[in-house]
């Protein structure tokens, strides 16, 4: 047994916090191309909830240490790593294992922290804002004058998408939420109009954007896909990037239907892209840090004290009763 550290652990799949605990686990060591980070702050994400409930492809094995994003300083580097150097302060996309005293990340998925950037804010950059930046620039390629419609507009990704799409030139931002209580949050995030998912959604979006949407960004699995197609402008595109409800994913429309609707449908996963093209993800991470440093973007997470506070915050995300973004002060 190596050196131990404290970490948040899911012992097995659970719909609530019953199988979550803070426990002593073995401290990870950096492999080739990796760094070990002394975690100061770690972000809480909806992905933790998906791993906790046992959705396919999230927890690789049990017990599982969640946590996809951190800020802290480099403790040690693995073989082949020149930068960052030990002692350097960084934000990093860890994908897993971030809710711990020490986390390992690929060196290629770290970015230095500019002086003056609050590490509690930096810790929540690699997840939602970086996802939003990649969706806008690399996936949907939002252009000047576009109408952009976003599901789950009040969530962490949705709230980051509004300012980033606007900076990219979007003319009209249409927010879609699942509960009336989230309408004001989406408006505060910068959406021009906010609509409730459910009956009447298509008509309501069409009223706000009569020509239809150039881009629809949708983390609701395939449950809203028919509505997405109905609000899409011909040659527009739908990007599917989540499955918040954990529902069965339906097959995509047939090729013939795509011809008939002139629709483009694509997918996005931050974790997959971070493995396939880490340089692209790091560029987005760095762009977001620059937006924050230049006050073009603002993120104000709720800071929780200690790993023991994480299970309740994850439960708030799971039950849709959270407000905003949570970050845990680990040390
Ligand atoms: N593909 C990727 O790489 C990637 C990266 C980051 C996030 N995501 C996904 O994007 C989504 C939003 O993430 P986030 O960080 O913004 O999370 P968040 O701040 O916790 O927001 C999650 C949103 O999901 C909806 N939701 C919550 N519980 C739900 C349930 N049981 N069934 C259906 N909808 C539910 C709610 O929006 P409504 O108002 O619409 O109900 C809520 O605002 C999640 O599905 C997440 O997995 C994907």
mmCIF file with all atom_site columns, N, CA and C and ligand atoms in Angstrom, residues 15 44-50 53 58 68 127-128 131-132 135 150-159 176-179 182 196-197 218-221 223 240-247 267-272 316-320 324-325, ligand 1:
data_model
loop_
_atom_site.group_PDB
_atom_site.id
_atom_site.type_symbol
_atom_site.label_atom_id
_atom_site.label_alt_id
_atom_site.label_comp_id
_atom_site.label_asym_id
_atom_site.label_entity_id
_atom_site.label_seq_id
_atom_site.pdbx_PDB_ins_code
_atom_site.Cartn_x
_atom_site.Cartn_y
_atom_site.Cartn_z
_atom_site.occupancy
_atom_site.B_iso_or_equiv
_atom_site.pdbx_formal_charge
_atom_site.auth_seq_id
_atom_site.auth_comp_id
_atom_site.auth_asym_id
_atom_site.auth_atom_id
_atom_site.pdbx_PDB_model_num
ATOM   1   N N   . UNK A 1 15  ? -28.937 5.802  -6.636  1.00 0.00 ? 15  UNK A N   1
ATOM   2   C CA  . UNK A 1 15  ? -29.742 6.952  -7.084  1.00 0.00 ? 15  UNK A CA  1
ATOM   3   C C   . UNK A 1 15  ? -29.572 8.141  -6.143  1.00 0.00 ? 15  UNK A C   1
ATOM   4   N N   . UNK A 1 44  ? -17.782 20.391 -9.039  1.00 0.00 ? 44  UNK A N   1
ATOM   5   C CA  . UNK A 1 44  ? -18.835 19.362 -9.018  1.00 0.00 ? 44  UNK A CA  1
ATOM   6   C C   . UNK A 1 44  ? -19.574 19.473 -10.342 1.00 0.00 ? 44  UNK A C   1
ATOM   7   N N   . UNK A 1 45  ? -19.846 18.353 -10.978 1.00 0.00 ? 45  UNK A N   1
ATOM   8   C CA  . UNK A 1 45  ? -20.493 18.363 -12.296 1.00 0.00 ? 45  UNK A CA  1
ATOM   9   C C   . UNK A 1 45  ? -21.631 17.356 -12.378 1.00 0.00 ? 45  UNK A C   1
ATOM   10  N N   . UNK A 1 46  ? -22.536 17.596 -13.346 1.00 0.00 ? 46  UNK A N   1
ATOM   11  C CA  . UNK A 1 46  ? -23.639 16.652 -13.549 1.00 0.00 ? 46  UNK A CA  1
ATOM   12  C C   . UNK A 1 46  ? -23.098 15.270 -13.923 1.00 0.00 ? 46  UNK A C   1
ATOM   13  N N   . UNK A 1 47  ? -21.917 15.253 -14.532 1.00 0.00 ? 47  UNK A N   1
ATOM   14  C CA  . UNK A 1 47  ? -21.307 13.975 -14.892 1.00 0.00 ? 47  UNK A CA  1
ATOM   15  C C   . UNK A 1 47  ? -21.048 13.103 -13.639 1.00 0.00 ? 47  UNK A C   1
ATOM   16  N N   . UNK A 1 48  ? -20.772 13.745 -12.484 1.00 0.00 ? 48  UNK A N   1
ATOM   17  C CA  . UNK A 1 48  ? -20.613 12.974 -11.230 1.00 0.00 ? 48  UNK A CA  1
ATOM   18  C C   . UNK A 1 48  ? -21.903 12.192 -10.951 1.00 0.00 ? 48  UNK A C   1
ATOM   19  N N   . UNK A 1 49  ? -23.039 12.873 -11.202 1.00 0.00 ? 49  UNK A N   1
ATOM   20  C CA  . UNK A 1 49  ? -24.346 12.257 -10.945 1.00 0.00 ? 49  UNK A CA  1
ATOM   21  C C   . UNK A 1 49  ? -24.553 11.060 -11.872 1.00 0.00 ? 49  UNK A C   1
ATOM   22  N N   . UNK A 1 50  ? -24.147 11.225 -13.134 1.00 0.00 ? 50  UNK A N   1
ATOM   23  C CA  . UNK A 1 50  ? -24.319 10.139 -14.107 1.00 0.00 ? 50  UNK A CA  1
ATOM   24  C C   . UNK A 1 50  ? -23.437 8.941  -13.722 1.00 0.00 ? 50  UNK A C   1
ATOM   25  N N   . UNK A 1 53  ? -25.065 7.223  -10.584 1.00 0.00 ? 53  UNK A N   1
ATOM   26  C CA  . UNK A 1 53  ? -26.237 6.370  -10.809 1.00 0.00 ? 53  UNK A CA  1
ATOM   27  C C   . UNK A 1 53  ? -25.910 5.186  -11.712 1.00 0.00 ? 53  UNK A C   1
ATOM   28  N N   . UNK A 1 58  ? -19.385 5.829  -17.617 1.00 0.00 ? 58  UNK A N   1
ATOM   29  C CA  . UNK A 1 58  ? -18.906 6.880  -16.708 1.00 0.00 ? 58  UNK A CA  1
ATOM   30  C C   . UNK A 1 58  ? -17.958 6.320  -15.641 1.00 0.00 ? 58  UNK A C   1
ATOM   31  N N   . UNK A 1 68  ? -14.048 15.865 -12.450 1.00 0.00 ? 68  UNK A N   1
ATOM   32  C CA  . UNK A 1 68  ? -13.432 16.018 -13.769 1.00 0.00 ? 68  UNK A CA  1
ATOM   33  C C   . UNK A 1 68  ? -12.593 17.273 -13.913 1.00 0.00 ? 68  UNK A C   1
ATOM   34  N N   . UNK A 1 127 ? -14.495 22.078 -17.116 1.00 0.00 ? 127 UNK A N   1
ATOM   35  C CA  . UNK A 1 127 ? -15.712 21.326 -17.431 1.00 0.00 ? 127 UNK A CA  1
ATOM   36  C C   . UNK A 1 127 ? -16.684 22.140 -18.274 1.00 0.00 ? 127 UNK A C   1
ATOM   37  N N   . UNK A 1 128 ? -17.621 22.824 -17.605 1.00 0.00 ? 128 UNK A N   1
ATOM   38  C CA  . UNK A 1 128 ? -18.725 23.459 -18.334 1.00 0.00 ? 128 UNK A CA  1
ATOM   39  C C   . UNK A 1 128 ? -18.277 24.557 -19.299 1.00 0.00 ? 128 UNK A C   1
ATOM   40  N N   . UNK A 1 131 ? -16.443 23.043 -22.270 1.00 0.00 ? 131 UNK A N   1
ATOM   41  C CA  . UNK A 1 131 ? -17.434 22.362 -23.109 1.00 0.00 ? 131 UNK A CA  1
ATOM   42  C C   . UNK A 1 131 ? -18.180 23.374 -23.967 1.00 0.00 ? 131 UNK A C   1
ATOM   43  N N   . UNK A 1 132 ? -18.623 24.460 -23.329 1.00 0.00 ? 132 UNK A N   1
ATOM   44  C CA  . UNK A 1 132 ? -19.392 25.480 -24.054 1.00 0.00 ? 132 UNK A CA  1
ATOM   45  C C   . UNK A 1 132 ? -18.542 26.098 -25.158 1.00 0.00 ? 132 UNK A C   1
ATOM   46  N N   . UNK A 1 135 ? -18.199 23.656 -28.018 1.00 0.00 ? 135 UNK A N   1
ATOM   47  C CA  . UNK A 1 135 ? -19.458 23.536 -28.761 1.00 0.00 ? 135 UNK A CA  1
ATOM   48  C C   . UNK A 1 135 ? -19.617 24.723 -29.715 1.00 0.00 ? 135 UNK A C   1
ATOM   49  N N   . UNK A 1 150 ? -30.589 26.577 -27.084 1.00 0.00 ? 150 UNK A N   1
ATOM   50  C CA  . UNK A 1 150 ? -29.838 25.778 -26.112 1.00 0.00 ? 150 UNK A CA  1
ATOM   51  C C   . UNK A 1 150 ? -30.792 25.161 -25.095 1.00 0.00 ? 150 UNK A C   1
ATOM   52  N N   . UNK A 1 151 ? -30.754 23.835 -24.976 1.00 0.00 ? 151 UNK A N   1
ATOM   53  C CA  . UNK A 1 151 ? -31.511 23.152 -23.917 1.00 0.00 ? 151 UNK A CA  1
ATOM   54  C C   . UNK A 1 151 ? -30.742 23.214 -22.598 1.00 0.00 ? 151 UNK A C   1
ATOM   55  N N   . UNK A 1 152 ? -31.466 23.074 -21.500 1.00 0.00 ? 152 UNK A N   1
ATOM   56  C CA  . UNK A 1 152 ? -30.878 23.144 -20.152 1.00 0.00 ? 152 UNK A CA  1
ATOM   57  C C   . UNK A 1 152 ? -30.086 24.446 -20.019 1.00 0.00 ? 152 UNK A C   1
ATOM   58  N N   . UNK A 1 153 ? -30.733 25.529 -20.447 1.00 0.00 ? 153 UNK A N   1
ATOM   59  C CA  . UNK A 1 153 ? -30.050 26.818 -20.588 1.00 0.00 ? 153 UNK A CA  1
ATOM   60  C C   . UNK A 1 153 ? -29.621 27.411 -19.255 1.00 0.00 ? 153 UNK A C   1
ATOM   61  N N   . UNK A 1 154 ? -30.216 26.970 -18.141 1.00 0.00 ? 154 UNK A N   1
ATOM   62  C CA  . UNK A 1 154 ? -29.830 27.556 -16.852 1.00 0.00 ? 154 UNK A CA  1
ATOM   63  C C   . UNK A 1 154 ? -28.735 26.756 -16.163 1.00 0.00 ? 154 UNK A C   1
ATOM   64  N N   . UNK A 1 155 ? -28.360 25.595 -16.720 1.00 0.00 ? 155 UNK A N   1
ATOM   65  C CA  . UNK A 1 155 ? -27.321 24.775 -16.094 1.00 0.00 ? 155 UNK A CA  1
ATOM   66  C C   . UNK A 1 155 ? -25.943 25.394 -16.313 1.00 0.00 ? 155 UNK A C   1
ATOM   67  N N   . UNK A 1 156 ? -24.925 24.730 -15.802 1.00 0.00 ? 156 UNK A N   1
ATOM   68  C CA  . UNK A 1 156 ? -23.574 25.294 -15.879 1.00 0.00 ? 156 UNK A CA  1
ATOM   69  C C   . UNK A 1 156 ? -23.128 25.445 -17.332 1.00 0.00 ? 156 UNK A C   1
ATOM   70  N N   . UNK A 1 157 ? -23.384 24.437 -18.171 1.00 0.00 ? 157 UNK A N   1
ATOM   71  C CA  . UNK A 1 157 ? -22.991 24.544 -19.581 1.00 0.00 ? 157 UNK A CA  1
ATOM   72  C C   . UNK A 1 157 ? -23.859 25.594 -20.272 1.00 0.00 ? 157 UNK A C   1
ATOM   73  N N   . UNK A 1 158 ? -25.165 25.527 -20.039 1.00 0.00 ? 158 UNK A N   1
ATOM   74  C CA  . UNK A 1 158 ? -26.093 26.475 -20.672 1.00 0.00 ? 158 UNK A CA  1
ATOM   75  C C   . UNK A 1 158 ? -25.749 27.910 -20.329 1.00 0.00 ? 158 UNK A C   1
ATOM   76  N N   . UNK A 1 159 ? -25.400 28.158 -19.064 1.00 0.00 ? 159 UNK A N   1
ATOM   77  C CA  . UNK A 1 159 ? -25.088 29.533 -18.632 1.00 0.00 ? 159 UNK A CA  1
ATOM   78  C C   . UNK A 1 159 ? -23.793 30.022 -19.270 1.00 0.00 ? 159 UNK A C   1
ATOM   79  N N   . UNK A 1 176 ? -33.907 27.057 -23.502 1.00 0.00 ? 176 UNK A N   1
ATOM   80  C CA  . UNK A 1 176 ? -34.990 26.101 -23.230 1.00 0.00 ? 176 UNK A CA  1
ATOM   81  C C   . UNK A 1 176 ? -34.682 25.452 -21.883 1.00 0.00 ? 176 UNK A C   1
ATOM   82  N N   . UNK A 1 177 ? -35.681 25.409 -20.977 1.00 0.00 ? 177 UNK A N   1
ATOM   83  C CA  . UNK A 1 177 ? -35.469 24.835 -19.648 1.00 0.00 ? 177 UNK A CA  1
ATOM   84  C C   . UNK A 1 177 ? -36.612 23.869 -19.332 1.00 0.00 ? 177 UNK A C   1
ATOM   85  N N   . UNK A 1 178 ? -36.378 23.045 -18.308 1.00 0.00 ? 178 UNK A N   1
ATOM   86  C CA  . UNK A 1 178 ? -37.352 22.012 -17.979 1.00 0.00 ? 178 UNK A CA  1
ATOM   87  C C   . UNK A 1 178 ? -38.293 22.371 -16.848 1.00 0.00 ? 178 UNK A C   1
ATOM   88  N N   . UNK A 1 179 ? -38.096 23.516 -16.204 1.00 0.00 ? 179 UNK A N   1
ATOM   89  C CA  . UNK A 1 179 ? -38.971 23.895 -15.082 1.00 0.00 ? 179 UNK A CA  1
ATOM   90  C C   . UNK A 1 179 ? -39.093 25.415 -15.027 1.00 0.00 ? 179 UNK A C   1
ATOM   91  N N   . UNK A 1 182 ? -36.479 27.748 -13.482 1.00 0.00 ? 182 UNK A N   1
ATOM   92  C CA  . UNK A 1 182 ? -35.178 27.975 -14.119 1.00 0.00 ? 182 UNK A CA  1
ATOM   93  C C   . UNK A 1 182 ? -35.224 29.080 -15.180 1.00 0.00 ? 182 UNK A C   1
ATOM   94  N N   . UNK A 1 196 ? -40.229 26.840 -22.045 1.00 0.00 ? 196 UNK A N   1
ATOM   95  C CA  . UNK A 1 196 ? -40.339 25.617 -21.245 1.00 0.00 ? 196 UNK A CA  1
ATOM   96  C C   . UNK A 1 196 ? -40.415 24.400 -22.146 1.00 0.00 ? 196 UNK A C   1
ATOM   97  N N   . UNK A 1 197 ? -39.610 23.374 -21.830 1.00 0.00 ? 197 UNK A N   1
ATOM   98  C CA  . UNK A 1 197 ? -39.698 22.119 -22.584 1.00 0.00 ? 197 UNK A CA  1
ATOM   99  C C   . UNK A 1 197 ? -41.076 21.513 -22.358 1.00 0.00 ? 197 UNK A C   1
ATOM   100 N N   . UNK A 1 218 ? -28.085 20.407 -27.472 1.00 0.00 ? 218 UNK A N   1
ATOM   101 C CA  . UNK A 1 218 ? -29.071 19.628 -26.716 1.00 0.00 ? 218 UNK A CA  1
ATOM   102 C C   . UNK A 1 218 ? -28.419 18.531 -25.862 1.00 0.00 ? 218 UNK A C   1
ATOM   103 N N   . UNK A 1 219 ? -28.426 18.675 -24.512 1.00 0.00 ? 219 UNK A N   1
ATOM   104 C CA  . UNK A 1 219 ? -27.899 17.620 -23.648 1.00 0.00 ? 219 UNK A CA  1
ATOM   105 C C   . UNK A 1 219 ? -28.998 16.735 -23.056 1.00 0.00 ? 219 UNK A C   1
ATOM   106 N N   . UNK A 1 220 ? -30.133 16.624 -23.757 1.00 0.00 ? 220 UNK A N   1
ATOM   107 C CA  . UNK A 1 220 ? -31.265 15.842 -23.236 1.00 0.00 ? 220 UNK A CA  1
ATOM   108 C C   . UNK A 1 220 ? -31.379 14.482 -23.935 1.00 0.00 ? 220 UNK A C   1
ATOM   109 N N   . UNK A 1 221 ? -30.258 13.905 -24.323 1.00 0.00 ? 221 UNK A N   1
ATOM   110 C CA  . UNK A 1 221 ? -30.323 12.624 -25.033 1.00 0.00 ? 221 UNK A CA  1
ATOM   111 C C   . UNK A 1 221 ? -31.052 12.802 -26.344 1.00 0.00 ? 221 UNK A C   1
ATOM   112 N N   . UNK A 1 223 ? -34.500 12.670 -26.309 1.00 0.00 ? 223 UNK A N   1
ATOM   113 C CA  . UNK A 1 223 ? -35.903 12.894 -25.948 1.00 0.00 ? 223 UNK A CA  1
ATOM   114 C C   . UNK A 1 223 ? -36.491 14.133 -26.626 1.00 0.00 ? 223 UNK A C   1
ATOM   115 N N   . UNK A 1 240 ? -25.945 16.924 -30.207 1.00 0.00 ? 240 UNK A N   1
ATOM   116 C CA  . UNK A 1 240 ? -26.358 16.188 -29.011 1.00 0.00 ? 240 UNK A CA  1
ATOM   117 C C   . UNK A 1 240 ? -25.122 16.011 -28.136 1.00 0.00 ? 240 UNK A C   1
ATOM   118 N N   . UNK A 1 241 ? -25.227 16.384 -26.841 1.00 0.00 ? 241 UNK A N   1
ATOM   119 C CA  . UNK A 1 241 ? -23.995 16.286 -26.032 1.00 0.00 ? 241 UNK A CA  1
ATOM   120 C C   . UNK A 1 241 ? -24.251 15.806 -24.610 1.00 0.00 ? 241 UNK A C   1
ATOM   121 N N   . UNK A 1 242 ? -25.356 15.113 -24.363 1.00 0.00 ? 242 UNK A N   1
ATOM   122 C CA  . UNK A 1 242 ? -25.580 14.622 -23.004 1.00 0.00 ? 242 UNK A CA  1
ATOM   123 C C   . UNK A 1 242 ? -26.823 13.771 -22.935 1.00 0.00 ? 242 UNK A C   1
ATOM   124 N N   . UNK A 1 243 ? -27.076 13.274 -21.742 1.00 0.00 ? 243 UNK A N   1
ATOM   125 C CA  . UNK A 1 243 ? -28.286 12.494 -21.510 1.00 0.00 ? 243 UNK A CA  1
ATOM   126 C C   . UNK A 1 243 ? -28.655 12.663 -20.049 1.00 0.00 ? 243 UNK A C   1
ATOM   127 N N   . UNK A 1 244 ? -29.057 13.918 -19.727 1.00 0.00 ? 244 UNK A N   1
ATOM   128 C CA  . UNK A 1 244 ? -29.266 14.289 -18.332 1.00 0.00 ? 244 UNK A CA  1
ATOM   129 C C   . UNK A 1 244 ? -30.243 13.355 -17.637 1.00 0.00 ? 244 UNK A C   1
ATOM   130 N N   . UNK A 1 245 ? -31.269 12.917 -18.352 1.00 0.00 ? 245 UNK A N   1
ATOM   131 C CA  . UNK A 1 245 ? -32.287 12.074 -17.717 1.00 0.00 ? 245 UNK A CA  1
ATOM   132 C C   . UNK A 1 245 ? -31.900 10.603 -17.657 1.00 0.00 ? 245 UNK A C   1
ATOM   133 N N   . UNK A 1 246 ? -30.794 10.232 -18.278 1.00 0.00 ? 246 UNK A N   1
ATOM   134 C CA  . UNK A 1 246 ? -30.383 8.821  -18.281 1.00 0.00 ? 246 UNK A CA  1
ATOM   135 C C   . UNK A 1 246 ? -31.363 7.946  -19.049 1.00 0.00 ? 246 UNK A C   1
ATOM   136 N N   . UNK A 1 247 ? -32.033 8.519  -20.055 1.00 0.00 ? 247 UNK A N   1
ATOM   137 C CA  . UNK A 1 247 ? -33.058 7.774  -20.818 1.00 0.00 ? 247 UNK A CA  1
ATOM   138 C C   . UNK A 1 247 ? -32.385 6.896  -21.885 1.00 0.00 ? 247 UNK A C   1
ATOM   139 N N   . UNK A 1 267 ? -22.607 14.885 -32.656 1.00 0.00 ? 267 UNK A N   1
ATOM   140 C CA  . UNK A 1 267 ? -22.456 14.613 -31.224 1.00 0.00 ? 267 UNK A CA  1
ATOM   141 C C   . UNK A 1 267 ? -21.183 15.226 -30.701 1.00 0.00 ? 267 UNK A C   1
ATOM   142 N N   . UNK A 1 268 ? -21.109 15.332 -29.372 1.00 0.00 ? 268 UNK A N   1
ATOM   143 C CA  . UNK A 1 268 ? -19.910 15.885 -28.743 1.00 0.00 ? 268 UNK A CA  1
ATOM   144 C C   . UNK A 1 268 ? -19.701 15.259 -27.382 1.00 0.00 ? 268 UNK A C   1
ATOM   145 N N   . UNK A 1 269 ? -18.457 14.899 -27.082 1.00 0.00 ? 269 UNK A N   1
ATOM   146 C CA  . UNK A 1 269 ? -18.076 14.473 -25.738 1.00 0.00 ? 269 UNK A CA  1
ATOM   147 C C   . UNK A 1 269 ? -16.720 15.070 -25.406 1.00 0.00 ? 269 UNK A C   1
ATOM   148 N N   . UNK A 1 270 ? -16.687 15.848 -24.337 1.00 0.00 ? 270 UNK A N   1
ATOM   149 C CA  . UNK A 1 270 ? -15.431 16.480 -23.902 1.00 0.00 ? 270 UNK A CA  1
ATOM   150 C C   . UNK A 1 270 ? -14.383 15.418 -23.591 1.00 0.00 ? 270 UNK A C   1
ATOM   151 N N   . UNK A 1 271 ? -14.799 14.371 -22.883 1.00 0.00 ? 271 UNK A N   1
ATOM   152 C CA  . UNK A 1 271 ? -13.824 13.353 -22.481 1.00 0.00 ? 271 UNK A CA  1
ATOM   153 C C   . UNK A 1 271 ? -13.232 12.656 -23.721 1.00 0.00 ? 271 UNK A C   1
ATOM   154 N N   . UNK A 1 272 ? -14.090 12.272 -24.667 1.00 0.00 ? 272 UNK A N   1
ATOM   155 C CA  . UNK A 1 272 ? -13.576 11.613 -25.871 1.00 0.00 ? 272 UNK A CA  1
ATOM   156 C C   . UNK A 1 272 ? -12.632 12.534 -26.637 1.00 0.00 ? 272 UNK A C   1
ATOM   157 N N   . UNK A 1 316 ? -28.106 17.763 -4.997  1.00 0.00 ? 316 UNK A N   1
ATOM   158 C CA  . UNK A 1 316 ? -28.872 18.916 -5.493  1.00 0.00 ? 316 UNK A CA  1
ATOM   159 C C   . UNK A 1 316 ? -28.887 18.911 -7.025  1.00 0.00 ? 316 UNK A C   1
ATOM   160 N N   . UNK A 1 317 ? -27.755 18.596 -7.655  1.00 0.00 ? 317 UNK A N   1
ATOM   161 C CA  . UNK A 1 317 ? -27.753 18.519 -9.129  1.00 0.00 ? 317 UNK A CA  1
ATOM   162 C C   . UNK A 1 317 ? -28.667 17.390 -9.597  1.00 0.00 ? 317 UNK A C   1
ATOM   163 N N   . UNK A 1 318 ? -28.599 16.241 -8.898  1.00 0.00 ? 318 UNK A N   1
ATOM   164 C CA  . UNK A 1 318 ? -29.388 15.070 -9.312  1.00 0.00 ? 318 UNK A CA  1
ATOM   165 C C   . UNK A 1 318 ? -30.880 15.345 -9.234  1.00 0.00 ? 318 UNK A C   1
ATOM   166 N N   . UNK A 1 319 ? -31.293 16.146 -8.242  1.00 0.00 ? 319 UNK A N   1
ATOM   167 C CA  . UNK A 1 319 ? -32.720 16.402 -8.041  1.00 0.00 ? 319 UNK A CA  1
ATOM   168 C C   . UNK A 1 319 ? -33.159 17.718 -8.693  1.00 0.00 ? 319 UNK A C   1
ATOM   169 N N   . UNK A 1 320 ? -32.214 18.357 -9.381  1.00 0.00 ? 320 UNK A N   1
ATOM   170 C CA  . UNK A 1 320 ? -32.578 19.610 -10.064 1.00 0.00 ? 320 UNK A CA  1
ATOM   171 C C   . UNK A 1 320 ? -32.907 20.723 -9.101  1.00 0.00 ? 320 UNK A C   1
ATOM   172 N N   . UNK A 1 324 ? -26.852 27.145 -9.730  1.00 0.00 ? 324 UNK A N   1
ATOM   173 C CA  . UNK A 1 324 ? -25.523 27.533 -10.169 1.00 0.00 ? 324 UNK A CA  1
ATOM   174 C C   . UNK A 1 324 ? -24.523 26.411 -10.067 1.00 0.00 ? 324 UNK A C   1
ATOM   175 N N   . UNK A 1 325 ? -23.295 26.780 -9.945  1.00 0.00 ? 325 UNK A N   1
ATOM   176 C CA  . UNK A 1 325 ? -22.160 25.863 -10.063 1.00 0.00 ? 325 UNK A CA  1
ATOM   177 C C   . UNK A 1 325 ? -21.504 25.705 -8.691  1.00 0.00 ? 325 UNK A C   1
HETATM 178 N N1  . LIG B 2 .   ? -20.795 15.970 -23.787 1.00 0.00 ? 1   LIG B N1  1
HETATM 179 C C1  . LIG B 2 .   ? -20.030 16.539 -22.887 1.00 0.00 ? 1   LIG B C1  1
HETATM 180 O O1  . LIG B 2 .   ? -18.816 16.504 -22.992 1.00 0.00 ? 1   LIG B O1  1
HETATM 181 C C2  . LIG B 2 .   ? -20.645 17.248 -21.737 1.00 0.00 ? 1   LIG B C2  1
HETATM 182 C C3  . LIG B 2 .   ? -19.882 18.093 -20.945 1.00 0.00 ? 1   LIG B C3  1
HETATM 183 C C4  . LIG B 2 .   ? -20.503 18.768 -19.886 1.00 0.00 ? 1   LIG B C4  1
HETATM 184 C C5  . LIG B 2 .   ? -21.848 18.541 -19.632 1.00 0.00 ? 1   LIG B C5  1
HETATM 185 N N2  . LIG B 2 .   ? -22.533 17.667 -20.411 1.00 0.00 ? 1   LIG B N2  1
HETATM 186 C C6  . LIG B 2 .   ? -23.938 17.380 -20.163 1.00 0.00 ? 1   LIG B C6  1
HETATM 187 O O2  . LIG B 2 .   ? -24.649 18.576 -20.239 1.00 0.00 ? 1   LIG B O2  1
HETATM 188 C C7  . LIG B 2 .   ? -25.740 18.536 -19.344 1.00 0.00 ? 1   LIG B C7  1
HETATM 189 C C8  . LIG B 2 .   ? -25.721 19.783 -18.502 1.00 0.00 ? 1   LIG B C8  1
HETATM 190 O O3  . LIG B 2 .   ? -24.549 19.781 -17.715 1.00 0.00 ? 1   LIG B O3  1
HETATM 191 P P1  . LIG B 2 .   ? -24.307 20.958 -16.687 1.00 0.00 ? 1   LIG B P1  1
HETATM 192 O O4  . LIG B 2 .   ? -22.872 20.897 -16.281 1.00 0.00 ? 1   LIG B O4  1
HETATM 193 O O5  . LIG B 2 .   ? -24.857 22.209 -17.228 1.00 0.00 ? 1   LIG B O5  1
HETATM 194 O O6  . LIG B 2 .   ? -25.163 20.437 -15.466 1.00 0.00 ? 1   LIG B O6  1
HETATM 195 P P2  . LIG B 2 .   ? -26.109 21.210 -14.425 1.00 0.00 ? 1   LIG B P2  1
HETATM 196 O O7  . LIG B 2 .   ? -25.632 22.577 -14.172 1.00 0.00 ? 1   LIG B O7  1
HETATM 197 O O8  . LIG B 2 .   ? -26.247 20.283 -13.264 1.00 0.00 ? 1   LIG B O8  1
HETATM 198 O O9  . LIG B 2 .   ? -27.463 21.275 -15.227 1.00 0.00 ? 1   LIG B O9  1
HETATM 199 C C9  . LIG B 2 .   ? -28.084 20.100 -15.570 1.00 0.00 ? 1   LIG B C9  1
HETATM 200 C C10 . LIG B 2 .   ? -29.368 20.415 -16.276 1.00 0.00 ? 1   LIG B C10 1
HETATM 201 O O10 . LIG B 2 .   ? -29.883 19.174 -16.711 1.00 0.00 ? 1   LIG B O10 1
HETATM 202 C C11 . LIG B 2 .   ? -31.289 19.154 -16.560 1.00 0.00 ? 1   LIG B C11 1
HETATM 203 N N3  . LIG B 2 .   ? -31.600 18.032 -15.672 1.00 0.00 ? 1   LIG B N3  1
HETATM 204 C C12 . LIG B 2 .   ? -31.221 17.834 -14.400 1.00 0.00 ? 1   LIG B C12 1
HETATM 205 N N4  . LIG B 2 .   ? -31.692 16.649 -13.940 1.00 0.00 ? 1   LIG B N4  1
HETATM 206 C C13 . LIG B 2 .   ? -32.363 16.093 -14.967 1.00 0.00 ? 1   LIG B C13 1
HETATM 207 C C14 . LIG B 2 .   ? -33.060 14.878 -15.152 1.00 0.00 ? 1   LIG B C14 1
HETATM 208 N N5  . LIG B 2 .   ? -33.139 13.978 -14.179 1.00 0.00 ? 1   LIG B N5  1
HETATM 209 N N6  . LIG B 2 .   ? -33.650 14.656 -16.336 1.00 0.00 ? 1   LIG B N6  1
HETATM 210 C C15 . LIG B 2 .   ? -33.564 15.540 -17.329 1.00 0.00 ? 1   LIG B C15 1
HETATM 211 N N7  . LIG B 2 .   ? -32.907 16.724 -17.216 1.00 0.00 ? 1   LIG B N7  1
HETATM 212 C C16 . LIG B 2 .   ? -32.321 16.986 -16.063 1.00 0.00 ? 1   LIG B C16 1
HETATM 213 C C17 . LIG B 2 .   ? -31.684 20.476 -16.000 1.00 0.00 ? 1   LIG B C17 1
HETATM 214 O O11 . LIG B 2 .   ? -32.008 21.288 -17.110 1.00 0.00 ? 1   LIG B O11 1
HETATM 215 P P3  . LIG B 2 .   ? -33.480 21.502 -17.675 1.00 0.00 ? 1   LIG B P3  1
HETATM 216 O O12 . LIG B 2 .   ? -33.832 22.891 -17.296 1.00 0.00 ? 1   LIG B O12 1
HETATM 217 O O13 . LIG B 2 .   ? -33.334 21.302 -19.147 1.00 0.00 ? 1   LIG B O13 1
HETATM 218 O O14 . LIG B 2 .   ? -34.380 20.466 -17.062 1.00 0.00 ? 1   LIG B O14 1
HETATM 219 C C18 . LIG B 2 .   ? -30.414 21.041 -15.392 1.00 0.00 ? 1   LIG B C18 1
HETATM 220 O O15 . LIG B 2 .   ? -30.345 22.447 -15.458 1.00 0.00 ? 1   LIG B O15 1
HETATM 221 C C19 . LIG B 2 .   ? -25.611 17.230 -18.558 1.00 0.00 ? 1   LIG B C19 1
HETATM 222 O O16 . LIG B 2 .   ? -26.416 16.261 -19.174 1.00 0.00 ? 1   LIG B O16 1
HETATM 223 C C20 . LIG B 2 .   ? -24.164 16.879 -18.746 1.00 0.00 ? 1   LIG B C20 1
HETATM 224 O O17 . LIG B 2 .   ? -23.920 15.515 -18.651 1.00 0.00 ? 1   LIG B O17 1
HETATM 225 C C21 . LIG B 2 .   ? -21.968 17.029 -21.449 1.00 0.00 ? 1   LIG B C21 1
#
